[in-house]
């Protein structure tokens, strides 16, 4: 099997002009991934800039209420409020070692753009982020955040003016400027070697959990639950446990609005659950598409889970039965958002609320076992406006 493939998924479906850039990136990664100087610098940024390691927090109140031991991996405490910085630090450092002067990225909700802007400012790159015009309007605070850190934000006017158009523009930029530019992809998606590189940088999450849970419980958990958009926090926490087959792994996708009628609509951000084979962002994976192969726009209450595809390795792990894809809808996620805030004094991101919701839903079934670790991928401060406006809608009994 080719190294760029995960079962039948993955690969490099990009214009020929980009192949040298992908090869250069892969070679650089192979060279530096075990280089002591690179690893020392990576460890420095992870500790001093990102604030690692993050606690594995025993959620005492939630555990009592739901009758199973629940630990939260506190990625919400990483600088910037989510796990995304783990990856942008790693890739920016790699770009520096490769002698690149410029970072580009695309962003949907603006979270990955913001994490890229942070490392861009800190490590001294010229940083430019592509964002659909619609998203620029919807996420103006993140646009301002990026600008504050010196990043140029391009508002993309083509197509549906959302994430997939921003992806196209970023790829176009990369083709033109590949000599001095690193394209910083934000999840375990895109052409090889990105899914591997992002997984490895995010595996710091699972590696810490492995150490911490042995310290606290003397054994591995029965199950690990993580929300999945592209799948980087899920792959990051799952990967170190893949060989430990007694540990069940649950990626939770966004089921969107549970009240809509057709299956596809009801599972509107759930590429693992409802997607079909297709090509997205240069990789073969499971993609939400219509019967003509046109990419469907995803929709979820949580902007960060709004991606029409999912990482190829996750698609493969689902195929071979090593992970068990599941989903919860907007309403259930919102309920979990309130529940964790009230019981533990921790306001979770709406993305992470999907993982919490699944635990709340399944705790009593026995499916998760007695010891559960949940990836709390981000904090909820960014979502307060969304939740606040949903609360008003709720009173009018419309679909969330
Ligand atoms: C972006 C984001 C996600 C989804 O991205 P993955 O690559 O699936 O991890 C999940 N949680 C938070 C807080 C995010 O910002």
Short mmCIF file of C-alpha atoms and ligand atoms in Angstrom, two decimals:
data_model
loop_
_atom_site.label_atom_id
_atom_site.label_comp_id
_atom_site.label_asym_id
_atom_site.label_seq_id
_atom_site.Cartn_x
_atom_site.Cartn_y
_atom_site.Cartn_z
CA UNK A 1 0.00 0.00 0.00
CA UNK A 2 1.27 3.47 -0.86
CA UNK A 3 2.26 5.48 2.19
CA UNK A 4 -0.03 8.28 1.17
CA UNK A 5 -3.08 6.03 1.46
CA UNK A 6 -5.25 4.94 4.37
CA UNK A 7 -7.00 1.92 2.94
CA UNK A 8 -8.69 3.32 -0.14
CA UNK A 9 -8.69 6.88 1.24
CA UNK A 10 -6.15 9.68 1.09
CA UNK A 11 -3.80 10.28 -1.80
CA UNK A 12 -2.76 13.43 -3.62
CA UNK A 13 -5.41 14.77 -5.99
CA UNK A 14 -3.82 18.10 -6.82
CA UNK A 15 -2.69 19.95 -9.96
CA UNK A 16 0.66 18.64 -11.21
CA UNK A 17 2.38 21.95 -10.38
CA UNK A 18 1.83 21.31 -6.68
CA UNK A 19 3.48 17.90 -6.57
CA UNK A 20 7.00 19.30 -6.01
CA UNK A 21 5.68 21.33 -3.07
CA UNK A 22 4.04 18.28 -1.49
CA UNK A 23 7.22 16.27 -2.01
CA UNK A 24 9.33 19.04 -0.51
CA UNK A 25 7.03 19.17 2.53
CA UNK A 26 7.14 15.42 3.00
CA UNK A 27 10.92 15.31 2.74
CA UNK A 28 11.30 18.17 5.20
CA UNK A 29 8.96 16.47 7.64
CA UNK A 30 10.84 13.18 7.39
CA UNK A 31 14.09 15.06 7.99
CA UNK A 32 12.99 17.12 10.99
CA UNK A 33 10.43 14.95 12.79
CA UNK A 34 13.19 13.26 14.80
CA UNK A 35 15.69 16.12 14.70
CA UNK A 36 16.64 16.98 18.32
CA UNK A 37 16.90 20.72 17.61
CA UNK A 38 13.46 20.78 15.94
CA UNK A 39 11.88 18.73 18.72
CA UNK A 40 13.41 20.92 21.41
CA UNK A 41 12.05 24.05 19.76
CA UNK A 42 8.65 22.40 19.29
CA UNK A 43 8.57 21.45 22.97
CA UNK A 44 9.50 25.01 23.91
CA UNK A 45 6.58 26.50 21.96
CA UNK A 46 4.14 23.87 23.22
CA UNK A 47 5.03 24.66 26.82
CA UNK A 48 5.80 28.37 26.86
CA UNK A 49 3.51 29.68 24.11
CA UNK A 50 0.61 27.20 24.04
CA UNK A 51 0.62 26.46 27.79
CA UNK A 52 0.97 22.66 27.63
CA UNK A 53 0.61 20.21 29.13
CA UNK A 54 -3.13 20.60 29.61
CA UNK A 55 -4.83 18.98 32.60
CA UNK A 56 -6.79 15.74 32.42
CA UNK A 57 -9.57 16.91 34.68
CA UNK A 58 -11.83 14.56 36.62
CA UNK A 59 -15.36 15.94 36.14
CA UNK A 60 -16.58 14.99 39.59
CA UNK A 61 -20.08 16.41 39.40
CA UNK A 62 -20.82 15.21 35.89
CA UNK A 63 -19.49 11.74 36.77
CA UNK A 64 -21.75 11.49 39.78
CA UNK A 65 -24.78 12.61 37.85
CA UNK A 66 -24.25 10.24 34.91
CA UNK A 67 -22.96 7.26 36.87
CA UNK A 68 -19.63 6.79 35.12
CA UNK A 69 -16.16 8.25 35.61
CA UNK A 70 -15.69 11.12 33.17
CA UNK A 71 -12.36 12.87 32.57
CA UNK A 72 -12.04 15.99 30.42
CA UNK A 73 -8.88 16.63 28.41
CA UNK A 74 -8.66 20.38 28.77
CA UNK A 75 -7.63 21.59 25.29
CA UNK A 76 -9.85 24.58 26.02
CA UNK A 77 -6.96 25.84 28.14
CA UNK A 78 -4.51 25.99 25.23
CA UNK A 79 -3.59 29.56 24.20
CA UNK A 80 -6.33 30.79 21.87
CA UNK A 81 -8.91 28.56 23.54
CA UNK A 82 -8.69 25.39 21.43
CA UNK A 83 -6.45 22.57 20.24
CA UNK A 84 -5.83 24.24 16.85
CA UNK A 85 -2.62 25.93 18.00
CA UNK A 86 -0.90 22.51 18.50
CA UNK A 87 -0.95 22.08 14.75
CA UNK A 88 -0.19 25.65 13.67
CA UNK A 89 2.87 25.73 15.97
CA UNK A 90 4.18 22.49 14.47
CA UNK A 91 3.62 23.48 10.85
CA UNK A 92 4.91 27.04 11.26
CA UNK A 93 8.08 25.69 12.85
CA UNK A 94 8.48 23.22 9.99
CA UNK A 95 7.97 26.07 7.51
CA UNK A 96 10.68 28.03 9.29
CA UNK A 97 13.11 25.11 9.04
CA UNK A 98 12.21 24.86 5.33
CA UNK A 99 13.17 28.52 4.89
CA UNK A 100 9.67 29.72 3.97
CA UNK A 101 8.85 33.36 4.64
CA UNK A 102 5.12 33.34 4.14
CA UNK A 103 2.15 31.41 5.55
CA UNK A 104 -1.23 31.08 3.90
CA UNK A 105 -4.34 29.36 5.20
CA UNK A 106 -8.04 29.18 4.60
CA UNK A 107 -10.57 29.40 7.36
CA UNK A 108 -14.30 28.89 7.71
CA UNK A 109 -15.36 30.18 11.08
CA UNK A 110 -12.04 31.92 11.59
CA UNK A 111 -10.67 29.68 14.35
CA UNK A 112 -7.91 28.15 12.26
CA UNK A 113 -7.16 31.52 10.69
CA UNK A 114 -6.73 32.94 14.17
CA UNK A 115 -4.43 30.10 15.27
CA UNK A 116 -2.38 30.69 12.11
CA UNK A 117 -2.26 34.45 12.77
CA UNK A 118 -0.87 33.74 16.26
CA UNK A 119 2.10 31.71 15.06
CA UNK A 120 2.56 34.00 12.05
CA UNK A 121 2.98 37.02 14.33
CA UNK A 122 5.07 35.16 16.89
CA UNK A 123 7.49 33.55 14.45
CA UNK A 124 7.68 36.47 12.05
CA UNK A 125 5.94 35.24 8.89
CA UNK A 126 3.97 37.29 6.37
CA UNK A 127 0.58 35.72 6.93
CA UNK A 128 -2.45 35.80 4.65
CA UNK A 129 -5.75 34.05 5.27
CA UNK A 130 -8.52 33.30 2.76
CA UNK A 131 -12.06 33.42 4.03
CA UNK A 132 -15.40 33.33 2.21
CA UNK A 133 -17.11 36.72 2.08
CA UNK A 134 -20.14 35.31 3.86
CA UNK A 135 -17.95 34.01 6.67
CA UNK A 136 -16.11 37.32 6.90
CA UNK A 137 -19.43 38.93 7.61
CA UNK A 138 -20.63 36.27 10.05
CA UNK A 139 -17.34 36.05 11.95
CA UNK A 140 -16.23 39.65 12.08
CA UNK A 141 -14.62 39.31 15.52
CA UNK A 142 -12.27 36.60 14.29
CA UNK A 143 -11.42 38.73 11.26
CA UNK A 144 -10.53 41.55 13.61
CA UNK A 145 -8.48 39.19 15.79
CA UNK A 146 -6.43 38.11 12.79
CA UNK A 147 -5.94 41.69 11.65
CA UNK A 148 -4.80 42.71 15.14
CA UNK A 149 -2.03 40.14 14.83
CA UNK A 150 -0.93 41.52 11.49
CA UNK A 151 -2.56 38.95 9.21
CA UNK A 152 -4.06 40.02 5.89
CA UNK A 153 -7.56 38.57 5.49
CA UNK A 154 -8.81 38.09 1.92
CA UNK A 155 -12.56 38.10 1.55
CA UNK A 156 -13.37 35.56 -1.17
CA UNK A 157 -16.23 36.65 -3.40
CA UNK A 158 -16.48 33.62 -5.71
CA UNK A 159 -18.96 30.73 -5.60
CA UNK A 160 -20.96 30.31 -2.45
CA UNK A 161 -18.58 32.72 -0.66
CA UNK A 162 -17.83 30.13 2.05
CA UNK A 163 -15.12 27.67 3.07
CA UNK A 164 -14.84 25.65 -0.14
CA UNK A 165 -14.29 28.81 -2.17
CA UNK A 166 -11.66 29.95 0.30
CA UNK A 167 -9.92 26.57 -0.15
CA UNK A 168 -9.80 27.10 -3.92
CA UNK A 169 -8.29 30.57 -3.52
CA UNK A 170 -5.67 29.34 -1.06
CA UNK A 171 -4.66 26.57 -3.48
CA UNK A 172 -4.42 29.11 -6.30
CA UNK A 173 -2.15 31.29 -4.16
CA UNK A 174 0.04 28.30 -3.31
CA UNK A 175 0.46 27.35 -6.97
CA UNK A 176 1.68 30.88 -7.70
CA UNK A 177 3.91 31.38 -4.65
CA UNK A 178 5.04 27.89 -3.79
CA UNK A 179 8.74 28.90 -3.60
CA UNK A 180 8.49 31.05 -0.49
CA UNK A 181 5.09 30.00 0.90
CA UNK A 182 3.85 27.28 3.22
CA UNK A 183 0.18 26.35 2.96
CA UNK A 184 -0.89 25.69 6.54
CA UNK A 185 -3.83 23.27 6.53
CA UNK A 186 -5.91 23.27 9.71
CA UNK A 187 -7.11 19.71 10.13
CA UNK A 188 -6.25 16.10 9.25
CA UNK A 189 -7.45 16.71 5.70
CA UNK A 190 -5.97 17.63 2.33
CA UNK A 191 -3.43 15.74 0.20
CA UNK A 192 -0.69 13.59 1.75
CA UNK A 193 1.42 14.40 3.78
CA UNK A 194 -0.97 16.83 5.54
CA UNK A 195 -3.25 14.26 7.24
CA UNK A 196 -0.16 12.57 8.70
CA UNK A 197 1.61 15.77 9.75
CA UNK A 198 -1.45 17.30 11.42
CA UNK A 199 -2.24 14.00 13.17
CA UNK A 200 1.31 13.79 14.52
CA UNK A 201 1.35 17.36 15.84
CA UNK A 202 -2.08 16.85 17.44
CA UNK A 203 -1.04 13.50 18.95
CA UNK A 204 0.45 15.47 21.82
CA UNK A 205 -3.14 15.36 23.17
CA UNK A 206 -3.39 11.57 23.25
CA UNK A 207 0.19 11.08 24.41
CA UNK A 208 -0.47 13.28 27.43
CA UNK A 209 -3.74 11.45 28.16
CA UNK A 210 -1.93 8.12 28.09
CA UNK A 211 0.49 9.28 30.78
CA UNK A 212 -2.09 11.16 32.83
CA UNK A 213 -4.75 8.45 32.98
CA UNK A 214 -2.20 5.86 34.14
CA UNK A 215 -1.13 8.28 36.86
CA UNK A 216 -4.71 8.88 37.99
CA UNK A 217 -6.42 5.54 37.39
CA UNK A 218 -3.64 3.04 36.82
CA UNK A 219 -5.19 1.91 33.54
CA UNK A 220 -6.34 3.05 30.11
CA UNK A 221 -9.89 4.33 29.68
CA UNK A 222 -12.72 2.13 28.41
CA UNK A 223 -13.59 4.74 25.82
CA UNK A 224 -12.50 8.07 24.36
CA UNK A 225 -15.00 10.50 22.89
CA UNK A 226 -14.12 13.46 20.65
CA UNK A 227 -16.04 15.70 18.27
CA UNK A 228 -15.05 15.51 14.61
CA UNK A 229 -15.22 18.21 11.98
CA UNK A 230 -12.17 17.54 9.81
CA UNK A 231 -11.09 15.30 12.66
CA UNK A 232 -7.85 16.73 14.07
CA UNK A 233 -8.68 16.76 17.77
CA UNK A 234 -10.21 13.29 17.37
CA UNK A 235 -7.17 11.86 15.53
CA UNK A 236 -4.88 13.61 18.01
CA UNK A 237 -6.45 11.98 21.03
CA UNK A 238 -7.18 8.61 19.31
CA UNK A 239 -3.90 7.97 17.52
CA UNK A 240 -1.74 6.92 20.49
CA UNK A 241 -4.50 4.45 21.47
CA UNK A 242 -5.11 2.83 18.08
CA UNK A 243 -3.10 -0.29 19.03
CA UNK A 244 -4.83 -0.53 22.42
CA UNK A 245 -7.85 -2.30 21.04
CA UNK A 246 -9.61 -2.50 24.42
CA UNK A 247 -10.07 1.29 24.28
CA UNK A 248 -13.21 2.17 22.30
CA UNK A 249 -12.97 5.30 20.16
CA UNK A 250 -16.00 7.46 19.34
CA UNK A 251 -15.80 10.38 16.89
CA UNK A 252 -18.95 12.47 17.28
CA UNK A 253 -20.12 14.36 14.23
CA UNK A 254 -22.58 17.20 14.04
CA UNK A 255 -26.00 15.90 13.13
CA UNK A 256 -27.19 19.44 12.54
CA UNK A 257 -30.83 20.16 13.03
CA UNK A 258 -32.49 16.95 14.17
CA UNK A 259 -35.90 18.07 12.99
CA UNK A 260 -35.21 18.09 9.25
CA UNK A 261 -36.77 15.35 7.21
CA UNK A 262 -34.31 13.49 4.99
CA UNK A 263 -31.36 11.53 6.33
CA UNK A 264 -28.86 13.65 4.44
CA UNK A 265 -30.30 16.84 5.75
CA UNK A 266 -30.62 15.50 9.26
CA UNK A 267 -26.95 14.53 9.26
CA UNK A 268 -25.81 17.67 7.71
CA UNK A 269 -22.24 17.86 8.91
CA UNK A 270 -21.75 14.15 9.45
CA UNK A 271 -19.39 13.05 6.66
CA UNK A 272 -18.43 9.77 8.36
CA UNK A 273 -22.04 8.88 9.05
CA UNK A 274 -23.69 10.14 5.86
CA UNK A 275 -20.90 10.96 3.40
CA UNK A 276 -19.94 9.05 0.29
CA UNK A 277 -16.64 8.50 -1.49
CA UNK A 278 -15.43 11.65 -3.16
CA UNK A 279 -12.55 14.07 -3.59
CA UNK A 280 -12.28 17.12 -1.35
CA UNK A 281 -9.33 19.44 -0.89
CA UNK A 282 -6.98 17.09 -2.73
CA UNK A 283 -7.84 13.85 -0.94
CA UNK A 284 -10.12 10.89 -1.47
CA UNK A 285 -12.38 10.64 1.54
CA UNK A 286 -15.98 10.59 2.65
CA UNK A 287 -17.71 13.72 1.48
CA UNK A 288 -21.20 15.15 1.77
CA UNK A 289 -22.38 15.42 -1.81
CA UNK A 290 -25.50 15.32 -3.91
CA UNK A 291 -26.16 12.55 -6.45
CA UNK A 292 -24.27 14.48 -9.12
CA UNK A 293 -21.15 14.63 -6.95
CA UNK A 294 -21.55 18.30 -6.13
CA UNK A 295 -20.25 19.08 -2.65
CA UNK A 296 -23.06 19.84 -0.25
CA UNK A 297 -22.55 22.65 2.16
CA UNK A 298 -22.62 21.37 5.68
CA UNK A 299 -24.56 23.06 8.41
CA UNK A 300 -24.28 22.84 12.14
CA UNK A 301 -24.84 25.05 15.13
CA UNK A 302 -21.08 24.81 15.68
CA UNK A 303 -19.13 26.57 12.95
CA UNK A 304 -16.01 24.49 13.64
CA UNK A 305 -17.74 21.23 12.71
CA UNK A 306 -19.04 22.71 9.46
CA UNK A 307 -16.81 20.89 7.00
CA UNK A 308 -18.16 18.83 4.11
CA UNK A 309 -15.53 16.12 4.41
CA UNK A 310 -13.53 14.29 7.05
CA UNK A 311 -9.92 13.19 7.34
CA UNK A 312 -9.07 10.13 5.19
CA UNK A 313 -7.55 8.21 8.10
CA UNK A 314 -10.77 8.56 10.09
CA UNK A 315 -12.75 7.33 7.07
CA UNK A 316 -10.46 4.30 6.93
CA UNK A 317 -10.60 3.61 10.66
CA UNK A 318 -14.39 3.71 10.43
CA UNK A 319 -14.32 1.26 7.50
CA UNK A 320 -12.26 -1.29 9.41
CA UNK A 321 -14.35 -0.83 12.54
CA UNK A 322 -11.60 0.57 14.80
CA UNK A 323 -13.61 3.73 15.50
CA UNK A 324 -17.34 4.02 15.88
CA UNK A 325 -18.77 7.13 14.20
CA UNK A 326 -21.82 8.63 15.84
CA UNK A 327 -23.58 11.96 15.86
CA UNK A 328 -25.71 14.22 17.98
CA UNK A 329 -27.92 17.03 16.79
CA UNK A 330 -27.84 20.76 17.50
CA UNK A 331 -30.37 20.52 20.29
CA UNK A 332 -28.50 17.80 22.16
CA UNK A 333 -25.24 19.71 21.80
CA UNK A 334 -26.84 22.84 23.15
CA UNK A 335 -28.19 20.94 26.12
CA UNK A 336 -24.69 19.64 26.86
CA UNK A 337 -23.34 23.17 26.56
CA UNK A 338 -25.66 24.25 29.39
CA UNK A 339 -25.12 21.07 31.39
CA UNK A 340 -21.32 21.28 31.56
CA UNK A 341 -21.48 25.00 32.33
CA UNK A 342 -23.82 24.37 35.26
CA UNK A 343 -22.36 21.18 36.70
CA UNK A 344 -18.63 21.86 36.34
CA UNK A 345 -18.26 25.60 35.83
CA UNK A 346 -16.68 25.02 32.42
CA UNK A 347 -18.29 26.57 29.34
CA UNK A 348 -17.43 24.27 26.41
CA UNK A 349 -17.16 25.21 22.74
CA UNK A 350 -20.25 24.17 20.80
CA UNK A 351 -18.02 21.73 18.89
CA UNK A 352 -16.86 20.06 22.11
CA UNK A 353 -20.44 20.12 23.40
CA UNK A 354 -21.19 17.43 20.80
CA UNK A 355 -18.75 15.07 22.52
CA UNK A 356 -20.17 15.88 25.95
CA UNK A 357 -23.70 15.35 24.60
CA UNK A 358 -22.81 11.89 23.35
CA UNK A 359 -21.48 10.93 26.78
CA UNK A 360 -24.63 12.26 28.46
CA UNK A 361 -26.76 10.29 26.02
CA UNK A 362 -24.85 7.01 26.24
CA UNK A 363 -23.51 6.93 29.81
CA UNK A 364 -26.38 4.81 31.09
CA UNK A 365 -26.28 2.33 28.21
CA UNK A 366 -23.01 0.74 29.33
CA UNK A 367 -21.60 1.23 25.82
CA UNK A 368 -18.90 3.61 27.10
CA UNK A 369 -17.77 1.53 30.09
CA UNK A 370 -16.81 2.87 33.52
CA UNK A 371 -13.97 5.18 32.57
CA UNK A 372 -14.46 7.75 29.83
CA UNK A 373 -12.11 10.43 28.52
CA UNK A 374 -13.68 13.30 26.57
CA UNK A 375 -11.69 15.70 24.41
CA UNK A 376 -12.77 19.17 25.47
CA UNK A 377 -11.39 20.65 22.27
CA UNK A 378 -12.20 24.29 23.00
CA UNK A 379 -13.82 26.84 25.25
CA UNK A 380 -17.22 28.32 24.65
CA UNK A 381 -16.57 32.05 24.98
CA UNK A 382 -16.58 32.42 21.19
CA UNK A 383 -20.07 30.86 21.02
CA UNK A 384 -21.94 33.00 23.51
CA UNK A 385 -23.53 35.20 20.85
CA UNK A 386 -24.71 32.13 18.91
CA UNK A 387 -26.19 30.49 21.97
CA UNK A 388 -27.78 33.75 23.04
CA UNK A 389 -29.54 34.21 19.71
CA UNK A 390 -30.62 30.53 19.62
CA UNK A 391 -32.23 30.98 22.99
CA UNK A 392 -34.42 33.70 21.54
CA UNK A 393 -35.31 31.50 18.55
CA UNK A 394 -36.12 28.58 20.81
CA UNK A 395 -38.99 30.52 22.24
CA UNK A 396 -40.44 30.76 18.76
CA UNK A 397 -40.13 26.98 18.33
CA UNK A 398 -38.16 27.03 15.11
CA UNK A 399 -35.58 24.51 14.17
CA UNK A 400 -32.25 25.49 15.75
C1 LIG B 1 -12.07 23.68 14.70
C2 LIG B 1 -12.58 23.04 15.93
C3 LIG B 1 -13.03 21.71 15.94
C4 LIG B 1 -13.12 20.86 14.70
O1 LIG B 1 -11.89 20.58 14.10
P1 LIG B 1 -11.25 19.14 14.14
O2 LIG B 1 -10.20 19.20 13.12
O3 LIG B 1 -12.33 18.15 13.81
O4 LIG B 1 -10.72 18.93 15.50
C5 LIG B 1 -13.45 21.16 17.13
N1 LIG B 1 -13.45 21.87 18.28
C6 LIG B 1 -13.04 23.15 18.31
C7 LIG B 1 -13.06 23.89 19.60
C8 LIG B 1 -12.59 23.78 17.15
O5 LIG B 1 -12.19 25.07 17.19
#
